[in-house]
Amino acid sequence: MTANSQGRVVGSPTDLPALGKIGMIELLECDSRPTFILDLERTQDPYNEHLHTDFSNASLQRLPRILDPAQLRRGFPPENSELEQYSQFKEWATSSPTSDHIADGYTIPFEYQDLLWTKVTLRKRWRIIIGSAIGLKDTAAGCFPSPPAGPQKRNHGTSIGSKDILAQKKSGKLHAGMRLTWVDDLPISKHVQFFKSRDWSATPLGPLETWGPQRVVLYNEPYIAVASRKHPELMGAILENSWAEVAKDLESVFLNAERLGRATSMDDTPFYLHRHGYLEETFFSYTLIPVRAEHGSTEGFYNTAFETTKQKIGERRTSTLLSTVTAPDMASYWRGVLKGFESNEHDIPLAVIYSLETGMQDKSQTSIIYLQAALGVDEGHPLALKCVNLIQGSEAIIPLLQKTIFANSPTVFQRDDGSLPEPLLQGVKWRGFGEPSNALAVLPLTAGEEILGFLLIGLNPRRAYDEDYGGFLQLLNRQLSTSLTSAALMEQAKRKQAELSKDLAAGESKFKALTELNAAGLSPTDRRFPRDERSEMAFMDIIMEQDRPYVEQEWYNMSELRLKRTFEVRLIHKWHHKESGKWKHKWIIASCGQEENEDGSLKSVMGSITDISLLKQAQEDALERATLSEKLAQSQKEANEIQVRSRIEAEEARESIEKFMDITSHEMRNPLSAILQSADGIASSLLEFQASSKTPVVSDELVEGNLEAVQIITLCAQHQGRIINDVLTLSKIDSAMLQVSPTLTQPPVVVKGALKMFDGELVSQGIKLEFSIEESYKRFGIDWVMIDPSRVTQILVNLMTNAIKFTRSCKKREIKVSIGGSVAKPPNGEGVNLEWFPSRGIGSKKDLTVDHEWGEEQPVFIYFAVHDTGRGLSSEEKTRLFHRFAQANPRTHVKYGGSGLGLFISRELTELHGGEIGLFSESGKGSTFAFYVKGRRASPPAERMTPQIEAQPRELRPISPIKAQKSQTDSPSKSTSLPIIQASQTKDDSPNFQVLLVEDNLVNQKVLRKQLQKAGCTVHVANHGQEALDFLQRSNLWETNPGGEAVDVVLMDLEMPVMDGLTCARQIRELQSQGTLIRHVPLIAVTANARKEQIETSLAAGMDDVMPKPFRVSELLTKMEALKPPD
């Protein structure tokens, strides 16, 4: 904002026709002053408090207290004076147009709600009422809008003439609702406080009371961005003194605005400002509005400015990009590139373009540039040399070009950082501002990956090299390189076309010579030559009858249409084919043309004929061979496909079997190791007890330790039994020897007997078991049925084993088993939406229950479900279930064990029993596995049968750990065969190893740790490879921790979660090679993976030795002794 009474206009007057298209409502909606419109022809209801407005702008809608008397009471105690003032305001607003003027022609304003309201009537009907902040002038030229500071309790409803207001100001008797100066109406902000605190008496403007007619600059806080480095000195300074470069350009605008009293708006006006340490080229769109005094003179100017530099310069550079050359050849390209830069002399004050030619001379590479064109510099200048050898030359521009070649992208060299030599900028006829550039850009012009030239561009001295400037250079380089590539390709195409034309001419010459030497028949045929069969030498006589119509058509084409023709025909003469022993018709090819008379008439038809019988026979033979080859290739392809498919299937089968063997071996060896070590522990503790105590008193610790070892042996034996049962069952399935034998059974008794097997395991794992009979079982009245209880038990054992396996590591450990029934299939569990696994050919299989041994009662379907609170399954994992050797994911057996056969066998047994198996599972929420079997109702037996647990196969009956322990303790000690502990294995004389045991199986970890401690070792444990690495970091093997824990040997399992043993071994060896571990760390792989290939893999990963499971601790100690480093 500039305060002055002088100015001049830059640009043309306002376009009045265009201004006339702006609607009144659009104008008022943009006004920041509260405004509304009344229709005076509408009768205002005297009994209704509200004013009926036809329009109110957004500014008025933000002040609901103005026109709504109900809002006057909201938040304040009711006062009759407020309603009375509103009534006076309503009466003033709706008064007749004849009483709206005072003597000098001005309408009488009205002060209400801290605003001064004015009104104007259009066409004696529409009343427009506008409110302004008190203390500001509302004139035809413009105003300073300032909304009230907020709702205030003080309201004024006074009608005041404009002359009365002026008189009150002069007399100093202002109304209570009016402010002393316009400064008091400014919003409260840090910048306003700065403005008020300014010592105006120390400025040329002087105190506020004495401001004179000078262009003194006042501005709000957002204007600081425009003033830039001029702030804060610009505040209150004279425009001509403090901002001379702007004052000069705005002088005419000030004068024109003051003379005409109109606002002036200018778009994208260039200004050159000192605001970033240099004279900067900028563009602004601004509006200059004169502010009028009451007597009509201009008191100041209201200026709004918006910087459009980025948009304007962007448009200019875009125009340059659109002007880039598209040339048909290289020569046109070099001539036309700089023509597109002539219009943009500010951003490109200098441009030089070179072409680059590379080659070989005397077995050395040469790179020479040639000047093609220049703008702003003459030829011979250091920037515009006619020819430069980039390899052998010493010119000043060579380092710039070499750096650009290395970067292979536009490179900018600055004078400020010394990368641009000063001599290169001297003697240049700078375009644009006539000032030297501070930077020079070198653009590599490429065609594909090859650089074919360089473009040197001087940058705008009045614009900084920023991201936009860099983007412009990148786009320019890309566009010029694209055009260069197109020109190079077009030139190459023309060159190839010329070469082809030359080759064609040479070929034609050779063909002419060969034709003259051709031994084929050549003859002219006169048009009058008789062609009928009566002539002895008629041409058609030697043509086969089937080809004669074709030859007649060709003769017409040659004689009448004057066409040159080449055609093949068969002759009546035959030749003998020796290979087949057959006589075949001869083939000829005829090539004919015309000879014309001087008048253009046909003189003769000339042609040559060649015997192509052998060629035709060769084509027939080739076609026959091709057909045979195609058939042979198709047969070979089919054979190859069969062979590949067979090989793939065999490989997949081999991998499945090998994977199954690995898993089974691992699952068998792991328990065996625990069994052997537990047995060793029992024997060792008993021998120690026997040797150390003269009085045979059994301690609780000894009993508990041995009992725990016996329970471990029992659980491991049960686990091995399940694996063996799975393998045997699979063998029977593959041999079709598995049968279903119906037995009179009560299904709940079968379930309870199967669950009894898991009592000990459930207690040891802390898992809660719940068994229930569903309502459907009772609703259909199912009691005694004919089913195979052994197969049902086998399926339940598999499902329970999985449920325990996946639940024991969860926080919530619950398993619910239920039984239901139905007379139709498939039944569904209560409250569970099961997804049944599709049975393979169940519809085509024989219904076993029709045999007489099943009885003749009604068929029924018995439903069993096992629900656990384990980790659940994802959608992808569900698809891999119920297949041979398949588990939910490849790492399942590592974390949970198992052979991958349980669910496959369960599926086979279920389908064999006329049923299906299915599941419902959500990841993280648990799983429900269910199956149903088909049977028949049966009558109860005459006498109560023994519990159905006796119907189970012997290998599936429960084993009681307590009974097993009791049977061992009850037997005489003499019959107990225990291994003899050698003296070298006692604590006194055994080596004291510092062992790090890395094992994820807690049972194996506990057993082996206990045995090693008994052997005199100090044992530290880690659950996986990452924990082992973390422990080594705290050990004395770590270079920065000499006082850490000692480690003599590391015992490493291979199959572990988080980090397996092989990966851990590789990382340990890598740490050794880096020196992080100060010496060799002995590593022994303790694993059930005992195949030769697996052992070799372990040694290759960095293991020093392998201890296959199962093993005795004494065997392990021997290996440890061999690897223990010397003291």
PDB file of C-alpha atoms in Angstrom, residues 152-321:
ATOM      1  CA  GLN A 152     -19.627  -6.711  21.403  1.00  0.00           C
ATOM      2  CA  LYS A 153     -22.362  -5.909  23.786  1.00  0.00           C
ATOM      3  CA  ARG A 154     -22.312  -2.213  22.831  1.00  0.00           C
ATOM      4  CA  ASN A 155     -24.666  -1.586  19.880  1.00  0.00           C
ATOM      5  CA  HIS A 156     -25.521   1.745  18.309  1.00  0.00           C
ATOM      6  CA  GLY A 157     -28.538   2.551  16.245  1.00  0.00           C
ATOM      7  CA  THR A 158     -27.960   6.154  15.158  1.00  0.00           C
ATOM      8  CA  SER A 159     -28.667   7.747  11.813  1.00  0.00           C
ATOM      9  CA  ILE A 160     -25.792  10.128  10.998  1.00  0.00           C
ATOM     10  CA  GLY A 161     -25.254  12.278   7.953  1.00  0.00           C
ATOM     11  CA  SER A 162     -21.789  12.320   6.395  1.00  0.00           C
ATOM     12  CA  LYS A 163     -21.367  16.026   7.085  1.00  0.00           C
ATOM     13  CA  ASP A 164     -22.310  15.481  10.748  1.00  0.00           C
ATOM     14  CA  ILE A 165     -19.580  12.815  11.039  1.00  0.00           C
ATOM     15  CA  LEU A 166     -16.973  15.222   9.665  1.00  0.00           C
ATOM     16  CA  ALA A 167     -18.104  17.922  12.064  1.00  0.00           C
ATOM     17  CA  GLN A 168     -17.857  15.596  15.035  1.00  0.00           C
ATOM     18  CA  LYS A 169     -14.308  14.623  14.063  1.00  0.00           C
ATOM     19  CA  LYS A 170     -13.199  18.226  13.716  1.00  0.00           C
ATOM     20  CA  SER A 171     -14.739  19.211  17.037  1.00  0.00           C
ATOM     21  CA  GLY A 172     -13.211  16.182  18.777  1.00  0.00           C
ATOM     22  CA  LYS A 173     -16.626  15.081  20.010  1.00  0.00           C
ATOM     23  CA  LEU A 174     -16.748  11.606  18.518  1.00  0.00           C
ATOM     24  CA  HIS A 175     -19.586   9.207  19.093  1.00  0.00           C
ATOM     25  CA  ALA A 176     -18.840   6.417  21.557  1.00  0.00           C
ATOM     26  CA  GLY A 177     -18.984   3.797  18.814  1.00  0.00           C
ATOM     27  CA  MET A 178     -16.432   5.510  16.560  1.00  0.00           C
ATOM     28  CA  ARG A 179     -12.631   5.259  16.741  1.00  0.00           C
ATOM     29  CA  LEU A 180     -10.077   8.012  16.609  1.00  0.00           C
ATOM     30  CA  THR A 181      -8.033   6.739  13.596  1.00  0.00           C
ATOM     31  CA  TRP A 182      -8.091   3.886  11.136  1.00  0.00           C
ATOM     32  CA  VAL A 183      -5.096   2.345  12.905  1.00  0.00           C
ATOM     33  CA  ASP A 184      -7.354   1.249  15.750  1.00  0.00           C
ATOM     34  CA  ASP A 185      -9.355  -0.922  13.343  1.00  0.00           C
ATOM     35  CA  LEU A 186      -6.369  -2.999  12.235  1.00  0.00           C
ATOM     36  CA  PRO A 187      -6.433  -6.662  13.369  1.00  0.00           C
ATOM     37  CA  ILE A 188      -4.166  -7.584  16.258  1.00  0.00           C
ATOM     38  CA  SER A 189      -0.961  -9.242  14.983  1.00  0.00           C
ATOM     39  CA  LYS A 190       2.791  -9.091  15.429  1.00  0.00           C
ATOM     40  CA  HIS A 191       3.147  -7.008  12.265  1.00  0.00           C
ATOM     41  CA  VAL A 192       0.513  -4.488  13.402  1.00  0.00           C
ATOM     42  CA  GLN A 193       2.329  -4.137  16.699  1.00  0.00           C
ATOM     43  CA  PHE A 194       5.525  -3.499  14.718  1.00  0.00           C
ATOM     44  CA  PHE A 195       3.647  -0.880  12.660  1.00  0.00           C
ATOM     45  CA  LYS A 196       2.279   0.898  15.731  1.00  0.00           C
ATOM     46  CA  SER A 197       5.629   0.824  17.528  1.00  0.00           C
ATOM     47  CA  ARG A 198       7.359   2.518  14.591  1.00  0.00           C
ATOM     48  CA  ASP A 199       8.742   5.945  15.483  1.00  0.00           C
ATOM     49  CA  TRP A 200       7.020   7.790  12.656  1.00  0.00           C
ATOM     50  CA  SER A 201       8.368  11.111  13.834  1.00  0.00           C
ATOM     51  CA  ALA A 202      11.851   9.895  12.833  1.00  0.00           C
ATOM     52  CA  THR A 203      10.699   9.149   9.265  1.00  0.00           C
ATOM     53  CA  PRO A 204      10.040  11.609   6.415  1.00  0.00           C
ATOM     54  CA  LEU A 205       6.343  10.876   6.947  1.00  0.00           C
ATOM     55  CA  GLY A 206       6.425  12.292  10.481  1.00  0.00           C
ATOM     56  CA  PRO A 207       3.869  11.609  13.208  1.00  0.00           C
ATOM     57  CA  LEU A 208       0.557  10.125  12.174  1.00  0.00           C
ATOM     58  CA  GLU A 209      -1.198  13.470  12.776  1.00  0.00           C
ATOM     59  CA  THR A 210       1.095  15.318  10.340  1.00  0.00           C
ATOM     60  CA  TRP A 211       1.264  12.913   7.383  1.00  0.00           C
ATOM     61  CA  GLY A 212       1.615  14.879   4.147  1.00  0.00           C
ATOM     62  CA  PRO A 213       1.083  14.187   0.430  1.00  0.00           C
ATOM     63  CA  GLN A 214       4.102  11.942  -0.178  1.00  0.00           C
ATOM     64  CA  ARG A 215       4.263   8.405  -1.478  1.00  0.00           C
ATOM     65  CA  VAL A 216       5.158   6.713   1.759  1.00  0.00           C
ATOM     66  CA  VAL A 217       5.052   2.924   1.781  1.00  0.00           C
ATOM     67  CA  LEU A 218       2.876   1.071   4.316  1.00  0.00           C
ATOM     68  CA  TYR A 219       2.291  -2.657   3.952  1.00  0.00           C
ATOM     69  CA  ASN A 220       0.818  -5.637   5.728  1.00  0.00           C
ATOM     70  CA  GLU A 221       2.677  -8.780   6.769  1.00  0.00           C
ATOM     71  CA  PRO A 222       2.166 -10.862   3.587  1.00  0.00           C
ATOM     72  CA  TYR A 223       3.698  -7.985   1.585  1.00  0.00           C
ATOM     73  CA  ILE A 224       7.055  -8.692   3.274  1.00  0.00           C
ATOM     74  CA  ALA A 225       7.615 -11.467   0.716  1.00  0.00           C
ATOM     75  CA  VAL A 226       7.404  -8.824  -2.047  1.00  0.00           C
ATOM     76  CA  ALA A 227       9.559  -6.277  -0.229  1.00  0.00           C
ATOM     77  CA  SER A 228      12.123  -8.986   0.614  1.00  0.00           C
ATOM     78  CA  ARG A 229      15.439  -7.351   1.614  1.00  0.00           C
ATOM     79  CA  LYS A 230      13.828  -3.908   1.632  1.00  0.00           C
ATOM     80  CA  HIS A 231      11.987  -4.888   4.800  1.00  0.00           C
ATOM     81  CA  PRO A 232      11.909  -3.420   7.447  1.00  0.00           C
ATOM     82  CA  GLU A 233      13.514  -0.199   6.184  1.00  0.00           C
ATOM     83  CA  LEU A 234      10.802   0.109   3.518  1.00  0.00           C
ATOM     84  CA  MET A 235       8.057   0.573   6.127  1.00  0.00           C
ATOM     85  CA  GLY A 236       7.273   4.295   6.299  1.00  0.00           C
ATOM     86  CA  ALA A 237       9.943   5.221   3.730  1.00  0.00           C
ATOM     87  CA  ILE A 238       9.385   7.353   0.635  1.00  0.00           C
ATOM     88  CA  LEU A 239       8.861   5.098  -2.369  1.00  0.00           C
ATOM     89  CA  GLU A 240      11.109   7.091  -4.738  1.00  0.00           C
ATOM     90  CA  ASN A 241      13.999   7.017  -2.259  1.00  0.00           C
ATOM     91  CA  SER A 242      13.804   3.466  -0.885  1.00  0.00           C
ATOM     92  CA  TRP A 243      12.552   1.578  -3.928  1.00  0.00           C
ATOM     93  CA  ALA A 244      13.688   3.607  -6.894  1.00  0.00           C
ATOM     94  CA  GLU A 245      13.633   0.715  -9.407  1.00  0.00           C
ATOM     95  CA  VAL A 246       9.919   0.124  -8.714  1.00  0.00           C
ATOM     96  CA  ALA A 247       8.949   3.802  -8.367  1.00  0.00           C
ATOM     97  CA  LYS A 248      10.241   4.541 -11.850  1.00  0.00           C
ATOM     98  CA  ASP A 249       8.038   1.864 -13.435  1.00  0.00           C
ATOM     99  CA  LEU A 250       4.945   2.813 -11.385  1.00  0.00           C
ATOM    100  CA  GLU A 251       5.123   6.577 -11.877  1.00  0.00           C
ATOM    101  CA  SER A 252       2.714   6.648 -14.842  1.00  0.00           C
ATOM    102  CA  VAL A 253       0.360   4.238 -13.048  1.00  0.00           C
ATOM    103  CA  PHE A 254       0.150   6.526  -9.997  1.00  0.00           C
ATOM    104  CA  LEU A 255      -0.542   9.575 -12.133  1.00  0.00           C
ATOM    105  CA  ASN A 256      -3.237   7.900 -14.200  1.00  0.00           C
ATOM    106  CA  ALA A 257      -5.000   6.446 -11.153  1.00  0.00           C
ATOM    107  CA  GLU A 258      -4.957   9.836  -9.435  1.00  0.00           C
ATOM    108  CA  ARG A 259      -6.161  11.698 -12.529  1.00  0.00           C
ATOM    109  CA  LEU A 260      -8.997   9.330 -13.472  1.00  0.00           C
ATOM    110  CA  GLY A 261      -9.868   8.192  -9.963  1.00  0.00           C
ATOM    111  CA  ARG A 262     -10.055   4.605 -11.196  1.00  0.00           C
ATOM    112  CA  ALA A 263      -8.397   1.433 -10.096  1.00  0.00           C
ATOM    113  CA  THR A 264      -5.647   0.155 -12.392  1.00  0.00           C
ATOM    114  CA  SER A 265      -4.964  -3.552 -12.854  1.00  0.00           C
ATOM    115  CA  MET A 266      -1.860  -4.890 -14.598  1.00  0.00           C
ATOM    116  CA  ASP A 267      -0.996  -8.542 -15.371  1.00  0.00           C
ATOM    117  CA  ASP A 268       2.482 -10.097 -15.609  1.00  0.00           C
ATOM    118  CA  THR A 269       4.336  -6.780 -15.472  1.00  0.00           C
ATOM    119  CA  PRO A 270       8.124  -7.112 -15.457  1.00  0.00           C
ATOM    120  CA  PHE A 271      10.048  -5.624 -12.534  1.00  0.00           C
ATOM    121  CA  TYR A 272      13.767  -5.814 -11.810  1.00  0.00           C
ATOM    122  CA  LEU A 273      14.284  -5.991  -8.054  1.00  0.00           C
ATOM    123  CA  HIS A 274      17.320  -6.104  -5.789  1.00  0.00           C
ATOM    124  CA  ARG A 275      16.120  -8.712  -3.299  1.00  0.00           C
ATOM    125  CA  HIS A 276      18.526 -11.699  -3.381  1.00  0.00           C
ATOM    126  CA  GLY A 277      21.839  -9.941  -3.734  1.00  0.00           C
ATOM    127  CA  TYR A 278      21.474  -9.238  -7.455  1.00  0.00           C
ATOM    128  CA  LEU A 279      19.146  -7.459  -9.864  1.00  0.00           C
ATOM    129  CA  GLU A 280      16.454 -10.098 -10.352  1.00  0.00           C
ATOM    130  CA  GLU A 281      13.993 -10.385 -13.232  1.00  0.00           C
ATOM    131  CA  THR A 282      10.496 -10.739 -11.763  1.00  0.00           C
ATOM    132  CA  PHE A 283       6.881 -10.487 -12.913  1.00  0.00           C
ATOM    133  CA  PHE A 284       3.914  -9.253 -10.893  1.00  0.00           C
ATOM    134  CA  SER A 285       0.187  -8.894 -11.427  1.00  0.00           C
ATOM    135  CA  TYR A 286      -1.093  -6.007  -9.333  1.00  0.00           C
ATOM    136  CA  THR A 287      -3.989  -3.654  -8.721  1.00  0.00           C
ATOM    137  CA  LEU A 288      -3.630   0.023  -7.698  1.00  0.00           C
ATOM    138  CA  ILE A 289      -6.783   1.526  -6.175  1.00  0.00           C
ATOM    139  CA  PRO A 290      -6.902   5.256  -5.289  1.00  0.00           C
ATOM    140  CA  VAL A 291      -8.330   6.015  -1.843  1.00  0.00           C
ATOM    141  CA  ARG A 292     -10.459   9.155  -1.851  1.00  0.00           C
ATOM    142  CA  ALA A 293     -10.980  11.734   0.890  1.00  0.00           C
ATOM    143  CA  GLU A 294     -14.413  13.187   1.713  1.00  0.00           C
ATOM    144  CA  HIS A 295     -13.726  16.194  -0.476  1.00  0.00           C
ATOM    145  CA  GLY A 296     -12.905  13.870  -3.428  1.00  0.00           C
ATOM    146  CA  SER A 297      -9.111  14.160  -3.557  1.00  0.00           C
ATOM    147  CA  THR A 298      -6.810  11.103  -3.487  1.00  0.00           C
ATOM    148  CA  GLU A 299      -5.318  10.471  -0.051  1.00  0.00           C
ATOM    149  CA  GLY A 300      -3.404   7.320  -0.918  1.00  0.00           C
ATOM    150  CA  PHE A 301      -3.350   4.138  -2.926  1.00  0.00           C
ATOM    151  CA  TYR A 302      -4.313   0.581  -2.048  1.00  0.00           C
ATOM    152  CA  ASN A 303      -1.987  -1.869  -3.819  1.00  0.00           C
ATOM    153  CA  THR A 304      -2.396  -5.672  -4.013  1.00  0.00           C
ATOM    154  CA  ALA A 305       0.433  -7.551  -5.706  1.00  0.00           C
ATOM    155  CA  PHE A 306       0.821 -11.186  -6.739  1.00  0.00           C
ATOM    156  CA  GLU A 307       4.124 -12.520  -8.029  1.00  0.00           C
ATOM    157  CA  THR A 308       3.798 -14.427 -11.327  1.00  0.00           C
ATOM    158  CA  THR A 309       7.511 -14.823 -12.059  1.00  0.00           C
ATOM    159  CA  LYS A 310       7.492 -18.609 -12.040  1.00  0.00           C
ATOM    160  CA  GLN A 311       4.477 -18.880 -14.340  1.00  0.00           C
ATOM    161  CA  LYS A 312       5.651 -16.204 -16.789  1.00  0.00           C
ATOM    162  CA  ILE A 313       9.191 -17.542 -17.124  1.00  0.00           C
ATOM    163  CA  GLY A 314       7.790 -21.080 -17.348  1.00  0.00           C
ATOM    164  CA  GLU A 315       5.605 -20.004 -20.289  1.00  0.00           C
ATOM    165  CA  ARG A 316       8.583 -18.384 -21.976  1.00  0.00           C
ATOM    166  CA  ARG A 317      10.712 -21.499 -21.604  1.00  0.00           C
ATOM    167  CA  THR A 318       7.863 -23.738 -22.747  1.00  0.00           C
ATOM    168  CA  SER A 319       7.566 -21.634 -25.891  1.00  0.00           C
ATOM    169  CA  THR A 320      11.285 -22.203 -26.485  1.00  0.00           C
ATOM    170  CA  LEU A 321      10.862 -25.961 -26.096  1.00  0.00           C
TER     171      LEU A 321
END
